[in-house]
């Protein structure tokens, strides 16, 4: 993999181990998006959620916030136990702390997880980008703006975090606002975990994208227009319409 970037991140040095593949280019440009609720007369609230979601390639990484630092699932004391289908440990949208939301890290620190995602930890760890996207489109239709789908599925790294709830009491509507950061500087944010996991996940993701492009070549703009039923000669010329029989 070849990384083109204006900043250095904690996994970059792994190029010495894996080498540079000019065919797999990670153009690491940071972009930020947030869904924009169109509400008026609004009140804002910010629940005490203490988790974020990170996608590295197609792999999900759970991030847990504490006052001292950020942890990931790789910092959990017994990740295999938590991944067990019979585990009682869950990450749920808890408004009140309960015993089954408590997790312990390798350094002995223990927290109660209060997540914006109402789903078992076991099921969340099994999600890839597509299943995560489908879950939120089904359950939280305001999660992604419609023009953001391309970024979510094609940018190699995505960080997702909850910002605030926005409520329009006059119209009895509410929505949640999320921030999505594409290709963030992880070390600058205090996020560190297995560098080999990061590198290999990115290589796998870029390789799959390259294969998809080779199998399905990019469609030209002209063919895209024609596939939508438009006419290249008349549909996009100003003040021009097709002449119909009987027109003067």
CSV table of N, CA, C and O in Angstrom, one decimal, residues 8-133:
chain,number,residue,atom,x,y,z
A,8,UNK,N,1.3,12.3,9.4
A,8,UNK,CA,1.8,10.9,9.7
A,8,UNK,C,0.8,10.4,10.8
A,8,UNK,O,0.4,11.1,11.7
A,9,UNK,N,0.6,9.1,10.7
A,9,UNK,CA,-0.2,8.4,11.7
A,9,UNK,C,0.5,7.2,12.3
A,9,UNK,O,1.6,6.8,11.8
A,10,UNK,N,0.0,6.6,13.4
A,10,UNK,CA,0.8,5.7,14.2
A,10,UNK,C,1.1,4.4,13.5
A,10,UNK,O,2.0,3.7,13.8
A,11,UNK,N,0.4,4.1,12.4
A,11,UNK,CA,0.6,2.8,11.7
A,11,UNK,C,1.4,3.0,10.4
A,11,UNK,O,1.8,2.0,9.8
A,12,UNK,N,1.8,4.2,10.1
A,12,UNK,CA,2.5,4.5,8.9
A,12,UNK,C,3.9,3.7,8.8
A,12,UNK,O,4.3,3.3,7.7
A,13,UNK,N,4.5,3.5,9.9
A,13,UNK,CA,5.9,2.9,9.9
A,13,UNK,C,5.8,1.5,9.4
A,13,UNK,O,6.9,0.9,9.1
A,14,UNK,N,4.6,0.9,9.4
A,14,UNK,CA,4.5,-0.5,8.9
A,14,UNK,C,4.8,-0.7,7.5
A,14,UNK,O,4.9,-1.8,7.0
A,15,UNK,N,5.0,0.4,6.7
A,15,UNK,CA,5.5,0.3,5.4
A,15,UNK,C,6.8,-0.4,5.3
A,15,UNK,O,7.1,-1.1,4.3
A,16,UNK,N,7.6,-0.3,6.3
A,16,UNK,CA,8.9,-1.0,6.3
A,16,UNK,C,8.8,-2.5,6.4
A,16,UNK,O,9.6,-3.2,5.9
A,17,UNK,N,7.7,-3.0,7.0
A,17,UNK,CA,7.4,-4.4,7.0
A,17,UNK,C,6.7,-4.9,5.8
A,17,UNK,O,7.1,-6.0,5.3
A,18,UNK,N,5.7,-4.2,5.3
A,18,UNK,CA,4.9,-4.7,4.2
A,18,UNK,C,5.3,-4.1,2.8
A,18,UNK,O,4.9,-4.7,1.8
A,19,UNK,N,6.1,-3.1,2.8
A,19,UNK,CA,6.5,-2.5,1.5
A,19,UNK,C,5.4,-1.6,0.9
A,19,UNK,O,4.3,-1.5,1.4
A,20,UNK,N,5.8,-1.0,-0.2
A,20,UNK,CA,4.9,-0.1,-1.0
A,20,UNK,C,4.4,-0.8,-2.2
A,20,UNK,O,5.1,-1.4,-3.0
A,21,UNK,N,3.1,-0.8,-2.3
A,21,UNK,CA,2.4,-1.4,-3.5
A,21,UNK,C,1.8,-0.2,-4.2
A,21,UNK,O,0.8,0.4,-3.8
A,22,UNK,N,2.4,0.2,-5.4
A,22,UNK,CA,1.9,1.3,-6.1
A,22,UNK,C,0.5,1.2,-6.7
A,22,UNK,O,-0.1,2.2,-7.0
A,23,UNK,N,0.0,-0.1,-6.7
A,23,UNK,CA,-1.3,-0.3,-7.2
A,23,UNK,C,-2.4,-0.1,-6.2
A,23,UNK,O,-3.6,0.0,-6.5
A,24,UNK,N,-2.0,0.0,-4.9
A,24,UNK,CA,-3.0,0.2,-3.8
A,24,UNK,C,-2.6,1.5,-3.2
A,24,UNK,O,-1.7,1.6,-2.4
A,25,UNK,N,-3.3,2.6,-3.6
A,25,UNK,CA,-3.0,3.9,-3.1
A,25,UNK,C,-4.1,4.4,-2.1
A,25,UNK,O,-5.3,4.4,-2.4
A,26,UNK,N,-3.6,4.8,-0.9
A,26,UNK,CA,-4.5,5.4,0.1
A,26,UNK,C,-4.3,6.9,0.1
A,26,UNK,O,-3.3,7.3,0.7
A,27,UNK,N,-5.2,7.6,-0.6
A,27,UNK,CA,-5.1,9.0,-0.6
A,27,UNK,C,-5.8,9.6,0.7
A,27,UNK,O,-7.0,9.8,0.7
A,28,UNK,N,-5.1,9.8,1.7
A,28,UNK,CA,-5.6,10.0,3.0
A,28,UNK,C,-5.9,11.5,3.2
A,28,UNK,O,-5.1,12.3,3.8
A,29,UNK,N,-7.1,11.9,2.8
A,29,UNK,CA,-7.6,13.3,2.9
A,29,UNK,C,-8.7,13.3,3.9
A,29,UNK,O,-9.7,12.6,3.7
A,30,UNK,N,-8.6,14.1,4.9
A,30,UNK,CA,-9.6,14.1,6.0
A,30,UNK,C,-10.8,15.0,5.6
A,30,UNK,O,-10.7,16.1,5.1
A,31,UNK,N,-12.0,14.4,5.8
A,31,UNK,CA,-13.3,15.1,5.4
A,31,UNK,C,-14.3,14.9,6.6
A,31,UNK,O,-14.3,13.8,7.2
A,32,UNK,N,-15.1,15.9,6.9
A,32,UNK,CA,-16.0,15.9,8.0
A,32,UNK,C,-17.4,16.1,7.4
A,32,UNK,O,-17.7,17.0,6.6
A,33,UNK,N,-18.4,15.3,7.9
A,33,UNK,CA,-19.8,15.5,7.6
A,33,UNK,C,-20.6,15.3,8.8
A,33,UNK,O,-20.3,14.6,9.8
A,34,UNK,N,-21.8,15.9,8.9
A,34,UNK,CA,-22.8,15.7,9.9
A,34,UNK,C,-24.1,15.8,9.3
A,34,UNK,O,-24.4,16.6,8.3
A,35,UNK,N,-25.0,14.9,9.7
A,35,UNK,CA,-26.4,15.0,9.2
A,35,UNK,C,-27.0,16.3,9.7
A,35,UNK,O,-26.7,16.8,10.8
A,36,UNK,N,-27.8,17.0,8.9
A,36,UNK,CA,-28.4,18.3,9.2
A,36,UNK,C,-29.9,18.3,9.4
A,36,UNK,O,-30.6,18.3,8.4
A,37,UNK,N,-30.3,18.2,10.6
A,37,UNK,CA,-31.8,18.2,10.8
A,37,UNK,C,-32.4,19.5,10.5
A,37,UNK,O,-31.9,20.6,10.8
A,38,UNK,N,-33.5,19.5,9.7
A,38,UNK,CA,-34.1,20.7,9.3
A,38,UNK,C,-35.3,21.0,10.2
A,38,UNK,O,-36.5,20.7,9.9
A,39,UNK,N,-34.9,21.5,11.4
A,39,UNK,CA,-35.9,21.7,12.4
A,39,UNK,C,-35.9,23.2,12.9
A,39,UNK,O,-34.8,23.8,12.8
A,40,UNK,N,-37.0,23.7,13.4
A,40,UNK,CA,-37.0,25.0,13.9
A,40,UNK,C,-37.5,25.1,15.3
A,40,UNK,O,-38.1,24.1,15.8
A,41,UNK,N,-37.3,26.1,16.0
A,41,UNK,CA,-37.7,26.3,17.4
A,41,UNK,C,-37.1,25.1,18.2
A,41,UNK,O,-37.8,24.4,18.9
A,42,UNK,N,-35.8,24.9,18.1
A,42,UNK,CA,-35.2,23.6,18.5
A,42,UNK,C,-34.6,23.8,19.9
A,42,UNK,O,-34.2,24.8,20.4
A,43,UNK,N,-34.6,22.7,20.6
A,43,UNK,CA,-33.9,22.5,21.9
A,43,UNK,C,-32.9,21.4,21.7
A,43,UNK,O,-33.1,20.4,21.0
A,44,UNK,N,-31.7,21.5,22.3
A,44,UNK,CA,-30.6,20.6,22.1
A,44,UNK,C,-30.3,19.9,23.4
A,44,UNK,O,-30.2,20.5,24.4
A,45,UNK,N,-30.1,18.6,23.4
A,45,UNK,CA,-29.6,17.8,24.5
A,45,UNK,C,-28.5,16.9,24.1
A,45,UNK,O,-28.3,16.5,23.0
A,46,UNK,N,-27.6,16.6,25.1
A,46,UNK,CA,-26.5,15.8,24.8
A,46,UNK,C,-26.3,14.7,25.9
A,46,UNK,O,-25.7,14.9,26.9
A,47,UNK,N,-26.9,13.5,25.6
A,47,UNK,CA,-26.8,12.4,26.5
A,47,UNK,C,-25.4,12.0,26.8
A,47,UNK,O,-24.5,12.3,26.0
A,48,UNK,N,-25.1,11.4,27.9
A,48,UNK,CA,-23.8,11.0,28.3
A,48,UNK,C,-23.3,9.7,27.6
A,48,UNK,O,-23.0,8.7,28.3
A,49,UNK,N,-23.3,9.7,26.3
A,49,UNK,CA,-22.8,8.5,25.6
A,49,UNK,C,-21.3,8.5,25.6
A,49,UNK,O,-20.6,9.5,25.4
A,50,UNK,N,-20.8,7.3,25.8
A,50,UNK,CA,-19.3,7.2,26.0
A,50,UNK,C,-18.7,6.2,25.0
A,50,UNK,O,-17.8,5.5,25.3
A,51,UNK,N,-19.2,6.2,23.8
A,51,UNK,CA,-18.6,5.3,22.8
A,51,UNK,C,-18.6,6.0,21.4
A,51,UNK,O,-19.4,6.9,21.2
A,52,UNK,N,-17.7,5.5,20.6
A,52,UNK,CA,-17.7,6.0,19.2
A,52,UNK,C,-17.5,4.7,18.3
A,52,UNK,O,-17.2,3.6,18.8
A,53,UNK,N,-17.7,4.8,17.0
A,53,UNK,CA,-17.6,3.7,16.1
A,53,UNK,C,-16.5,4.1,15.1
A,53,UNK,O,-16.6,5.1,14.5
A,54,UNK,N,-15.6,3.2,14.8
A,54,UNK,CA,-14.5,3.4,13.8
A,54,UNK,C,-14.6,2.2,12.8
A,54,UNK,O,-14.6,1.1,13.3
A,55,UNK,N,-14.5,2.6,11.6
A,55,UNK,CA,-14.3,1.5,10.6
A,55,UNK,C,-12.9,1.7,10.0
A,55,UNK,O,-12.6,2.8,9.5
A,56,UNK,N,-12.1,0.6,10.0
A,56,UNK,CA,-10.8,0.6,9.4
A,56,UNK,C,-11.0,-0.4,8.2
A,56,UNK,O,-11.1,-1.6,8.5
A,57,UNK,N,-11.0,0.0,7.0
A,57,UNK,CA,-11.4,-0.9,5.9
A,57,UNK,C,-12.8,-1.3,6.2
A,57,UNK,O,-13.7,-0.5,6.4
A,58,UNK,N,-13.0,-2.6,6.1
A,58,UNK,CA,-14.4,-3.1,6.4
A,58,UNK,C,-14.6,-3.6,7.8
A,58,UNK,O,-15.6,-4.1,8.2
A,59,UNK,N,-13.5,-3.4,8.6
A,59,UNK,CA,-13.6,-3.9,10.0
A,59,UNK,C,-14.0,-2.8,11.0
A,59,UNK,O,-13.6,-1.7,10.9
A,60,UNK,N,-14.9,-3.3,11.9
A,60,UNK,CA,-15.4,-2.3,12.9
A,60,UNK,C,-14.5,-2.3,14.2
A,60,UNK,O,-13.9,-3.4,14.6
A,61,UNK,N,-14.2,-1.1,14.7
A,61,UNK,CA,-13.5,-1.0,15.9
A,61,UNK,C,-14.3,-0.1,16.9
A,61,UNK,O,-14.7,1.0,16.5
A,62,UNK,N,-14.6,-0.7,18.1
A,62,UNK,CA,-15.4,0.1,19.1
A,62,UNK,C,-14.5,0.9,19.9
A,62,UNK,O,-13.4,0.4,20.4
A,63,UNK,N,-14.9,2.2,20.1
A,63,UNK,CA,-14.1,3.1,20.9
A,63,UNK,C,-14.9,3.5,22.1
A,63,UNK,O,-16.0,3.9,22.0
A,64,UNK,N,-14.2,3.5,23.3
A,64,UNK,CA,-14.9,3.8,24.5
A,64,UNK,C,-14.1,5.0,25.2
A,64,UNK,O,-12.9,5.0,25.3
A,65,UNK,N,-14.9,6.0,25.6
A,65,UNK,CA,-14.3,7.2,26.1
A,65,UNK,C,-14.3,7.2,27.6
A,65,UNK,O,-15.3,6.8,28.3
A,66,UNK,N,-13.2,7.6,28.2
A,66,UNK,CA,-13.2,7.8,29.6
A,66,UNK,C,-12.5,9.2,29.8
A,66,UNK,O,-12.1,9.8,28.9
A,67,UNK,N,-12.5,9.7,31.0
A,67,UNK,CA,-11.9,11.0,31.3
A,67,UNK,C,-10.4,11.0,31.0
A,67,UNK,O,-9.8,12.0,30.7
A,68,UNK,N,-9.8,9.8,31.2
A,68,UNK,CA,-8.3,9.7,31.1
A,68,UNK,C,-7.9,9.5,29.6
A,68,UNK,O,-6.9,10.0,29.2
A,69,UNK,N,-8.6,8.6,28.9
A,69,UNK,CA,-8.1,8.1,27.6
A,69,UNK,C,-9.2,7.5,26.8
A,69,UNK,O,-10.3,7.3,27.3
A,70,UNK,N,-8.9,7.1,25.6
A,70,UNK,CA,-9.8,6.3,24.7
A,70,UNK,C,-9.3,4.9,24.7
A,70,UNK,O,-8.1,4.6,24.5
A,71,UNK,N,-10.3,4.0,24.8
A,71,UNK,CA,-10.0,2.6,24.7
A,71,UNK,C,-10.6,2.0,23.4
A,71,UNK,O,-11.6,2.6,22.9
A,72,UNK,N,-10.2,0.8,23.0
A,72,UNK,CA,-10.9,0.1,21.9
A,72,UNK,C,-11.2,-1.3,22.4
A,72,UNK,O,-10.8,-1.7,23.6
A,73,UNK,N,-11.9,-2.1,21.6
A,73,UNK,CA,-12.2,-3.5,22.0
A,73,UNK,C,-10.9,-4.3,22.2
A,73,UNK,O,-10.9,-5.3,23.0
A,74,UNK,N,-9.8,-3.9,21.6
A,74,UNK,CA,-8.5,-4.6,21.8
A,74,UNK,C,-8.0,-4.4,23.2
A,74,UNK,O,-7.0,-5.1,23.6
A,75,UNK,N,-8.5,-3.4,23.9
A,75,UNK,CA,-8.0,-3.1,25.3
A,75,UNK,C,-8.9,-3.8,26.3
A,75,UNK,O,-8.6,-3.7,27.5
A,76,UNK,N,-9.9,-4.5,25.9
A,76,UNK,CA,-10.8,-5.2,26.8
A,76,UNK,C,-10.1,-6.4,27.5
A,76,UNK,O,-9.3,-7.1,26.9
A,77,UNK,N,-10.4,-6.7,28.7
A,77,UNK,CA,-9.8,-7.7,29.5
A,77,UNK,C,-10.0,-9.1,28.9
A,77,UNK,O,-9.1,-9.9,28.9
A,78,UNK,N,-11.2,-9.3,28.5
A,78,UNK,CA,-11.5,-10.7,27.9
A,78,UNK,C,-12.4,-10.5,26.7
A,78,UNK,O,-13.6,-10.7,26.8
A,79,UNK,N,-11.8,-10.2,25.6
A,79,UNK,CA,-12.6,-9.9,24.4
A,79,UNK,C,-13.3,-11.2,23.9
A,79,UNK,O,-14.5,-11.2,23.4
A,80,UNK,N,-12.7,-12.4,24.1
A,80,UNK,CA,-13.3,-13.6,23.6
A,80,UNK,C,-14.5,-13.9,24.4
A,80,UNK,O,-15.5,-14.4,23.9
A,81,UNK,N,-14.5,-13.7,25.7
A,81,UNK,CA,-15.7,-13.9,26.6
A,81,UNK,C,-16.8,-13.0,26.1
A,81,UNK,O,-18.0,-13.4,26.0
A,82,UNK,N,-16.5,-11.7,25.8
A,82,UNK,CA,-17.5,-10.8,25.5
A,82,UNK,C,-18.1,-11.1,24.1
A,82,UNK,O,-19.3,-10.8,23.8
A,83,UNK,N,-17.3,-11.8,23.2
A,83,UNK,CA,-17.8,-12.1,21.9
A,83,UNK,C,-18.6,-13.4,21.9
A,83,UNK,O,-19.2,-13.8,20.9
A,84,UNK,N,-18.7,-14.0,23.1
A,84,UNK,CA,-19.5,-15.3,23.2
A,84,UNK,C,-20.9,-15.0,23.0
A,84,UNK,O,-21.5,-14.0,23.6
A,85,UNK,N,-21.6,-15.8,22.3
A,85,UNK,CA,-23.1,-15.6,22.1
A,85,UNK,C,-23.8,-15.7,23.4
A,85,UNK,O,-24.9,-15.1,23.6
A,86,UNK,N,-23.3,-16.4,24.4
A,86,UNK,CA,-24.0,-16.6,25.7
A,86,UNK,C,-23.7,-15.5,26.7
A,86,UNK,O,-24.1,-15.6,27.8
A,87,UNK,N,-22.9,-14.5,26.3
A,87,UNK,CA,-22.4,-13.5,27.2
A,87,UNK,C,-23.6,-12.6,27.6
A,87,UNK,O,-24.5,-12.3,26.7
A,88,UNK,N,-23.7,-12.2,28.8
A,88,UNK,CA,-24.7,-11.2,29.3
A,88,UNK,C,-24.3,-9.8,29.1
A,88,UNK,O,-25.0,-8.9,29.4
A,89,UNK,N,-23.0,-9.6,28.7
A,89,UNK,CA,-22.5,-8.2,28.6
A,89,UNK,C,-23.0,-7.6,27.3
A,89,UNK,O,-22.9,-8.2,26.2
A,90,UNK,N,-23.6,-6.5,27.4
A,90,UNK,CA,-24.2,-5.8,26.2
A,90,UNK,C,-23.8,-4.3,26.2
A,90,UNK,O,-23.4,-3.7,27.2
A,91,UNK,N,-23.7,-3.8,25.0
A,91,UNK,CA,-23.6,-2.4,24.8
A,91,UNK,C,-25.0,-1.9,24.4
A,91,UNK,O,-25.5,-2.3,23.3
A,92,UNK,N,-25.7,-1.2,25.3
A,92,UNK,CA,-27.0,-0.8,24.9
A,92,UNK,C,-27.2,0.7,25.3
A,92,UNK,O,-26.4,1.3,26.0
A,93,UNK,N,-28.3,1.2,24.8
A,93,UNK,CA,-28.6,2.6,25.0
A,93,UNK,C,-29.1,2.8,26.4
A,93,UNK,O,-30.3,2.9,26.6
A,94,UNK,N,-28.3,2.8,27.4
A,94,UNK,CA,-28.7,2.8,28.8
A,94,UNK,C,-29.0,4.2,29.3
A,94,UNK,O,-28.1,5.0,29.2
A,95,UNK,N,-30.2,4.5,29.7
A,95,UNK,CA,-30.4,5.8,30.4
A,95,UNK,C,-30.1,5.6,31.9
A,95,UNK,O,-29.9,6.6,32.6
A,96,UNK,N,-30.1,4.4,32.4
A,96,UNK,CA,-29.6,4.1,33.8
A,96,UNK,C,-28.6,3.0,33.7
A,96,UNK,O,-28.8,2.0,33.0
A,97,UNK,N,-27.5,3.2,34.4
A,97,UNK,CA,-26.5,2.2,34.4
A,97,UNK,C,-27.0,0.9,35.0
A,97,UNK,O,-27.7,0.9,36.0
A,98,UNK,N,-26.6,-0.2,34.4
A,98,UNK,CA,-27.0,-1.5,34.9
A,98,UNK,C,-25.8,-2.4,34.8
A,98,UNK,O,-24.8,-2.1,34.2
A,99,UNK,N,-25.8,-3.5,35.6
A,99,UNK,CA,-24.6,-4.3,35.7
A,99,UNK,C,-24.1,-4.9,34.4
A,99,UNK,O,-23.0,-5.2,34.2
A,100,UNK,N,-25.1,-5.3,33.5
A,100,UNK,CA,-24.7,-5.9,32.3
A,100,UNK,C,-24.1,-5.0,31.3
A,100,UNK,O,-23.7,-5.4,30.2
A,101,UNK,N,-24.0,-3.7,31.6
A,101,UNK,CA,-23.3,-2.7,30.7
A,101,UNK,C,-21.9,-2.4,31.1
A,101,UNK,O,-21.2,-1.6,30.6
A,102,UNK,N,-21.4,-3.1,32.2
A,102,UNK,CA,-20.1,-2.9,32.7
A,102,UNK,C,-19.0,-3.7,32.0
A,102,UNK,O,-19.2,-4.9,31.7
A,103,UNK,N,-17.9,-3.0,31.6
A,103,UNK,CA,-16.8,-3.7,30.9
A,103,UNK,C,-15.5,-3.3,31.6
A,103,UNK,O,-15.4,-2.2,32.2
A,104,UNK,N,-14.5,-4.2,31.6
A,104,UNK,CA,-13.2,-4.0,32.2
A,104,UNK,C,-12.1,-4.0,31.2
A,104,UNK,O,-12.1,-4.9,30.3
A,105,UNK,N,-11.2,-3.1,31.3
A,105,UNK,CA,-10.0,-3.1,30.4
A,105,UNK,C,-8.8,-3.7,31.0
A,105,UNK,O,-8.7,-4.0,32.2
A,106,UNK,N,-7.8,-4.0,30.2
A,106,UNK,CA,-6.6,-4.7,30.6
A,106,UNK,C,-5.9,-3.9,31.8
A,106,UNK,O,-5.2,-4.6,32.6
A,107,UNK,N,-6.0,-2.6,31.8
A,107,UNK,CA,-5.3,-1.8,32.8
A,107,UNK,C,-6.1,-1.8,34.1
A,107,UNK,O,-5.7,-1.1,35.1
A,108,UNK,N,-7.2,-2.5,34.2
A,108,UNK,CA,-8.1,-2.6,35.4
A,108,UNK,C,-9.2,-1.5,35.4
A,108,UNK,O,-10.1,-1.6,36.3
A,109,UNK,N,-9.2,-0.6,34.5
A,109,UNK,CA,-10.2,0.4,34.5
A,109,UNK,C,-11.5,-0.2,34.1
A,109,UNK,O,-11.6,-1.0,33.2
A,110,UNK,N,-12.6,0.2,34.8
A,110,UNK,CA,-13.9,-0.4,34.5
A,110,UNK,C,-14.9,0.8,34.2
A,110,UNK,O,-14.9,1.8,34.9
A,111,UNK,N,-15.7,0.6,33.2
A,111,UNK,CA,-16.7,1.6,32.9
A,111,UNK,C,-18.1,1.0,32.6
A,111,UNK,O,-18.2,-0.2,32.3
A,112,UNK,N,-19.1,1.7,32.8
A,112,UNK,CA,-20.5,1.4,32.3
A,112,UNK,C,-20.7,2.0,31.0
A,112,UNK,O,-20.6,3.2,30.8
A,113,UNK,N,-21.0,1.2,30.0
A,113,UNK,CA,-21.1,1.7,28.6
A,113,UNK,C,-22.5,2.2,28.4
A,113,UNK,O,-23.5,1.6,28.7
A,114,UNK,N,-22.5,3.5,27.9
A,114,UNK,CA,-23.8,4.1,27.5
A,114,UNK,C,-23.6,4.5,26.1
A,114,UNK,O,-23.0,5.5,25.7
A,115,UNK,N,-24.2,3.7,25.2
A,115,UNK,CA,-24.0,3.9,23.8
A,115,UNK,C,-25.2,4.4,23.0
A,115,UNK,O,-26.3,4.3,23.4
A,116,UNK,N,-24.9,5.1,21.9
A,116,UNK,CA,-26.0,5.6,21.1
A,116,UNK,C,-26.6,4.5,20.2
A,116,UNK,O,-27.5,4.7,19.4
A,117,UNK,N,-26.0,3.3,20.3
A,117,UNK,CA,-26.4,2.1,19.5
A,117,UNK,C,-27.1,1.1,20.4
A,117,UNK,O,-26.4,0.6,21.3
A,118,UNK,N,-28.3,0.8,20.2
A,118,UNK,CA,-29.1,-0.1,21.0
A,118,UNK,C,-29.0,-1.5,20.4
A,118,UNK,O,-29.9,-2.0,19.7
A,119,UNK,N,-27.8,-2.1,20.7
A,119,UNK,CA,-27.5,-3.5,20.1
A,119,UNK,C,-26.5,-4.2,21.0
A,119,UNK,O,-25.7,-3.5,21.6
A,120,UNK,N,-26.6,-5.5,21.0
A,120,UNK,CA,-25.7,-6.3,21.8
A,120,UNK,C,-24.2,-6.1,21.3
A,120,UNK,O,-24.0,-6.0,20.1
A,121,UNK,N,-23.3,-6.1,22.2
A,121,UNK,CA,-21.9,-6.0,21.8
A,121,UNK,C,-21.5,-7.1,20.8
A,121,UNK,O,-20.8,-6.9,19.8
A,122,UNK,N,-22.0,-8.3,21.1
A,122,UNK,CA,-21.7,-9.5,20.2
A,122,UNK,C,-22.1,-9.2,18.8
A,122,UNK,O,-21.4,-9.4,17.8
A,123,UNK,N,-23.3,-8.6,18.6
A,123,UNK,CA,-23.9,-8.4,17.3
A,123,UNK,C,-23.1,-7.2,16.6
A,123,UNK,O,-22.9,-7.2,15.4
A,124,UNK,N,-22.8,-6.2,17.4
A,124,UNK,CA,-22.1,-5.0,16.9
A,124,UNK,C,-20.7,-5.4,16.4
A,124,UNK,O,-20.3,-4.9,15.3
A,125,UNK,N,-20.0,-6.2,17.1
A,125,UNK,CA,-18.7,-6.7,16.6
A,125,UNK,C,-18.7,-7.5,15.3
A,125,UNK,O,-17.7,-7.5,14.6
A,126,UNK,N,-19.8,-8.1,15.0
A,126,UNK,CA,-20.0,-8.8,13.8
A,126,UNK,C,-20.3,-8.0,12.6
A,126,UNK,O,-20.2,-8.4,11.4
A,127,UNK,N,-20.6,-6.7,12.8
A,127,UNK,CA,-21.0,-5.8,11.7
A,127,UNK,C,-19.9,-5.4,10.8
A,127,UNK,O,-18.8,-5.2,11.3
A,128,UNK,N,-20.1,-5.4,9.5
A,128,UNK,CA,-19.2,-4.7,8.6
A,128,UNK,C,-19.9,-3.4,8.1
A,128,UNK,O,-21.0,-3.0,8.7
A,129,UNK,N,-19.3,-2.7,7.2
A,129,UNK,CA,-19.9,-1.4,6.8
A,129,UNK,C,-21.4,-1.6,6.2
A,129,UNK,O,-22.2,-0.8,6.6
A,130,UNK,N,-21.6,-2.6,5.4
A,130,UNK,CA,-22.9,-2.8,4.8
A,130,UNK,C,-23.9,-3.1,5.8
A,130,UNK,O,-25.0,-2.5,5.8
A,131,UNK,N,-23.7,-4.0,6.8
A,131,UNK,CA,-24.7,-4.4,7.8
A,131,UNK,C,-24.9,-3.2,8.7
A,131,UNK,O,-26.0,-3.0,9.2
A,132,UNK,N,-23.9,-2.5,9.0
A,132,UNK,CA,-24.0,-1.3,9.9
A,132,UNK,C,-24.9,-0.2,9.2
A,132,UNK,O,-25.8,0.3,9.8
A,133,UNK,N,-24.6,0.0,7.9
A,133,UNK,CA,-25.4,1.0,7.2
A,133,UNK,C,-26.8,0.6,7.1
A,133,UNK,O,-27.7,1.4,7.4
